[in-house]
CSV table of N, CA and C in Angstrom, one decimal:
chain,number,residue,atom,x,y,z
A,1,UNK,N,165.7,-29.1,67.6
A,1,UNK,CA,164.7,-29.0,66.6
A,1,UNK,C,164.2,-30.4,66.3
A,2,UNK,N,162.9,-30.5,66.1
A,2,UNK,CA,162.2,-31.7,65.8
A,2,UNK,C,162.2,-32.0,64.3
A,3,UNK,N,162.5,-33.2,63.9
A,3,UNK,CA,162.4,-33.6,62.5
A,3,UNK,C,161.1,-34.3,62.2
A,4,UNK,N,160.4,-33.9,61.2
A,4,UNK,CA,159.2,-34.6,60.8
A,4,UNK,C,159.5,-35.7,59.8
A,5,UNK,N,160.5,-35.5,59.0
A,5,UNK,CA,160.8,-36.5,57.9
A,5,UNK,C,162.3,-36.8,58.1
A,6,UNK,N,162.6,-38.1,58.2
A,6,UNK,CA,164.0,-38.5,58.4
A,6,UNK,C,164.5,-39.3,57.2
A,7,UNK,N,165.5,-38.7,56.5
A,7,UNK,CA,165.9,-39.4,55.3
A,7,UNK,C,166.8,-40.7,55.6
A,8,UNK,N,167.2,-40.9,56.8
A,8,UNK,CA,168.0,-42.0,57.2
A,8,UNK,C,167.3,-43.1,58.0
A,9,UNK,N,166.0,-43.0,58.2
A,9,UNK,CA,165.2,-43.9,59.0
A,9,UNK,C,165.2,-45.3,58.3
A,10,UNK,N,165.0,-46.3,59.1
A,10,UNK,CA,164.9,-47.7,58.5
A,10,UNK,C,163.6,-47.8,57.7
A,11,UNK,N,163.6,-48.6,56.6
A,11,UNK,CA,162.4,-48.9,55.8
A,11,UNK,C,161.5,-49.9,56.5
A,12,UNK,N,160.4,-49.4,57.0
A,12,UNK,CA,159.5,-50.2,57.7
A,12,UNK,C,158.1,-50.2,57.0
A,13,UNK,N,157.6,-51.3,56.7
A,13,UNK,CA,156.3,-51.4,56.0
A,13,UNK,C,155.2,-50.8,56.8
A,14,UNK,N,154.4,-50.0,56.1
A,14,UNK,CA,153.3,-49.3,56.8
A,14,UNK,C,153.6,-47.8,57.1
A,15,UNK,N,154.9,-47.5,57.1
A,15,UNK,CA,155.3,-46.1,57.4
A,15,UNK,C,155.0,-45.2,56.3
A,16,UNK,N,154.8,-43.9,56.5
A,16,UNK,CA,154.5,-42.9,55.5
A,16,UNK,C,155.8,-42.3,55.0
A,17,UNK,N,155.9,-42.1,53.7
A,17,UNK,CA,157.2,-41.6,53.1
A,17,UNK,C,156.9,-40.4,52.2
A,18,UNK,N,158.0,-39.7,52.0
A,18,UNK,CA,158.0,-38.7,51.0
A,18,UNK,C,158.8,-39.3,49.8
A,19,UNK,N,158.3,-39.3,48.6
A,19,UNK,CA,158.9,-40.0,47.5
A,19,UNK,C,159.1,-38.9,46.4
A,20,UNK,N,160.2,-39.0,45.7
A,20,UNK,CA,160.5,-38.1,44.6
A,20,UNK,C,160.3,-39.0,43.3
A,21,UNK,N,159.5,-38.5,42.4
A,21,UNK,CA,159.3,-39.2,41.1
A,21,UNK,C,160.1,-38.6,40.1
A,22,UNK,N,161.1,-39.3,39.6
A,22,UNK,CA,162.1,-38.8,38.6
A,22,UNK,C,161.4,-38.4,37.3
A,23,UNK,N,160.4,-39.1,36.8
A,23,UNK,CA,159.8,-38.8,35.6
A,23,UNK,C,159.2,-37.4,35.6
A,24,UNK,N,158.5,-37.0,36.7
A,24,UNK,CA,157.8,-35.7,36.8
A,24,UNK,C,158.6,-34.7,37.6
A,25,UNK,N,159.7,-35.2,38.3
A,25,UNK,CA,160.5,-34.3,39.1
A,25,UNK,C,159.7,-33.7,40.2
A,26,UNK,N,158.7,-34.4,40.7
A,26,UNK,CA,157.9,-33.9,41.8
A,26,UNK,C,158.0,-34.8,43.0
A,27,UNK,N,157.6,-34.3,44.2
A,27,UNK,CA,157.6,-35.1,45.4
A,27,UNK,C,156.1,-35.4,45.7
A,28,UNK,N,155.9,-36.6,46.4
A,28,UNK,CA,154.6,-37.0,46.7
A,28,UNK,C,154.6,-37.7,48.1
A,29,UNK,N,153.5,-37.8,48.7
A,29,UNK,CA,153.3,-38.5,50.0
A,29,UNK,C,152.6,-39.8,49.9
A,30,UNK,N,153.2,-40.9,50.3
A,30,UNK,CA,152.6,-42.2,50.1
A,30,UNK,C,152.8,-43.0,51.4
A,31,UNK,N,152.2,-44.2,51.4
A,31,UNK,CA,152.5,-45.2,52.5
A,31,UNK,C,153.3,-46.3,51.8
A,32,UNK,N,154.4,-46.7,52.5
A,32,UNK,CA,155.2,-47.8,52.0
A,32,UNK,C,154.7,-49.1,52.4
A,33,UNK,N,154.6,-50.0,51.5
A,33,UNK,CA,154.2,-51.4,51.8
A,33,UNK,C,155.3,-52.3,51.3
A,34,UNK,N,155.8,-53.2,52.1
A,34,UNK,CA,156.9,-54.1,51.8
A,34,UNK,C,156.4,-55.5,51.9
A,35,UNK,N,156.6,-56.3,50.8
A,35,UNK,CA,156.3,-57.7,50.8
A,35,UNK,C,157.5,-58.5,50.2
A,36,UNK,N,158.1,-59.2,51.1
A,36,UNK,CA,159.4,-59.9,50.7
A,36,UNK,C,160.4,-58.9,50.2
A,37,UNK,N,160.8,-59.0,48.9
A,37,UNK,CA,161.7,-58.1,48.3
A,37,UNK,C,161.1,-57.1,47.5
A,38,UNK,N,159.8,-56.9,47.5
A,38,UNK,CA,159.1,-56.0,46.7
A,38,UNK,C,158.6,-54.8,47.5
A,39,UNK,N,158.6,-53.6,46.9
A,39,UNK,CA,158.1,-52.4,47.6
A,39,UNK,C,156.9,-51.8,46.8
A,40,UNK,N,155.9,-51.4,47.5
A,40,UNK,CA,154.7,-50.8,46.9
A,40,UNK,C,154.5,-49.4,47.6
A,41,UNK,N,153.8,-48.5,46.8
A,41,UNK,CA,153.5,-47.2,47.4
A,41,UNK,C,152.0,-47.1,47.3
A,42,UNK,N,151.3,-46.8,48.4
A,42,UNK,CA,149.9,-46.7,48.5
A,42,UNK,C,149.5,-45.2,48.6
A,43,UNK,N,148.6,-44.8,47.8
A,43,UNK,CA,148.1,-43.5,47.8
A,43,UNK,C,147.3,-43.2,49.1
A,44,UNK,N,147.4,-42.1,49.7
A,44,UNK,CA,146.7,-41.8,51.0
A,44,UNK,C,145.7,-40.6,50.8
A,45,UNK,N,145.5,-40.2,49.6
A,45,UNK,CA,144.5,-39.1,49.4
A,45,UNK,C,143.1,-39.6,49.7
A,46,UNK,N,142.4,-39.0,50.7
A,46,UNK,CA,141.1,-39.5,51.0
A,46,UNK,C,140.0,-39.1,50.0
A,47,UNK,N,140.3,-38.3,49.0
A,47,UNK,CA,139.3,-37.8,48.0
A,47,UNK,C,139.4,-38.6,46.7
A,48,UNK,N,140.3,-39.6,46.7
A,48,UNK,CA,140.5,-40.4,45.5
A,48,UNK,C,140.5,-41.9,45.9
A,49,UNK,N,140.1,-42.8,45.0
A,49,UNK,CA,140.2,-44.2,45.4
A,49,UNK,C,141.7,-44.5,45.7
A,50,UNK,N,141.8,-45.4,46.7
A,50,UNK,CA,143.2,-45.8,47.1
A,50,UNK,C,143.8,-46.6,46.0
A,51,UNK,N,145.0,-46.2,45.6
A,51,UNK,CA,145.8,-47.0,44.6
A,51,UNK,C,147.1,-47.5,45.2
A,52,UNK,N,147.5,-48.7,44.8
A,52,UNK,CA,148.7,-49.2,45.2
A,52,UNK,C,149.6,-49.5,43.9
A,53,UNK,N,150.7,-48.9,43.9
A,53,UNK,CA,151.6,-49.1,42.7
A,53,UNK,C,152.9,-49.7,43.2
A,54,UNK,N,153.6,-50.4,42.3
A,54,UNK,CA,154.9,-51.0,42.6
A,54,UNK,C,155.9,-49.8,42.5
A,55,UNK,N,156.8,-49.8,43.5
A,55,UNK,CA,157.8,-48.8,43.6
A,55,UNK,C,158.9,-49.2,42.6
A,56,UNK,N,159.1,-48.4,41.5
A,56,UNK,CA,160.1,-48.7,40.5
A,56,UNK,C,161.3,-47.8,40.7
A,57,UNK,N,162.3,-48.0,39.9
A,57,UNK,CA,163.5,-47.2,40.0
A,57,UNK,C,163.3,-45.7,39.9
A,58,UNK,N,162.2,-45.3,39.3
A,58,UNK,CA,162.0,-43.9,39.1
A,58,UNK,C,161.4,-43.2,40.3
A,59,UNK,N,161.1,-44.0,41.4
A,59,UNK,CA,160.6,-43.5,42.6
A,59,UNK,C,161.7,-43.6,43.7
A,60,UNK,N,162.2,-42.5,44.2
A,60,UNK,CA,163.2,-42.4,45.2
A,60,UNK,C,162.7,-42.0,46.5
A,61,UNK,N,162.8,-42.8,47.5
A,61,UNK,CA,162.3,-42.4,48.9
A,61,UNK,C,163.2,-41.4,49.5
A,62,UNK,N,162.7,-40.2,49.7
A,62,UNK,CA,163.5,-39.2,50.2
A,62,UNK,C,163.6,-39.1,51.8
A,63,UNK,N,162.5,-39.7,52.4
A,63,UNK,CA,162.5,-39.7,53.9
A,63,UNK,C,161.2,-40.3,54.4
A,64,UNK,N,161.3,-40.7,55.7
A,64,UNK,CA,160.2,-41.4,56.4
A,64,UNK,C,159.6,-40.4,57.4
A,65,UNK,N,158.3,-40.4,57.5
A,65,UNK,CA,157.6,-39.5,58.4
A,65,UNK,C,157.9,-40.2,59.8
A,66,UNK,N,158.5,-39.4,60.7
A,66,UNK,CA,158.9,-40.0,62.0
A,66,UNK,C,158.1,-39.3,63.1
A,67,UNK,N,157.4,-38.2,62.8
A,67,UNK,CA,156.7,-37.5,63.9
A,67,UNK,C,155.5,-36.8,63.2
A,68,UNK,N,154.4,-36.8,63.8
A,68,UNK,CA,153.3,-36.1,63.3
A,68,UNK,C,152.6,-35.3,64.4
A,69,UNK,N,152.0,-34.2,64.1
A,69,UNK,CA,151.4,-33.4,65.1
A,69,UNK,C,149.9,-33.6,65.1
A,70,UNK,N,149.3,-33.6,66.2
A,70,UNK,CA,147.9,-33.7,66.3
A,70,UNK,C,147.2,-32.4,65.9
A,71,UNK,N,146.0,-32.5,65.3
A,71,UNK,CA,145.3,-31.3,64.9
A,71,UNK,C,144.8,-30.6,66.1
A,72,UNK,N,144.8,-29.3,66.1
A,72,UNK,CA,144.4,-28.5,67.3
A,72,UNK,C,142.9,-28.5,67.4
């Protein structure tokens, strides 16, 4: 079975992640950006302006996207 999201993958800047937001108890899809010891989450929604927010303790990375399928 192929895994699309791996919760144990290494944290690599630029990879896409599934993030759980503790305040709203929802999951979201973002791009992880790492600069030195700081982590940021970049919105990837093409219909809204791109936002970059600092990843705080209320955002838990649940997994990294390790495989994507091409559109048919």
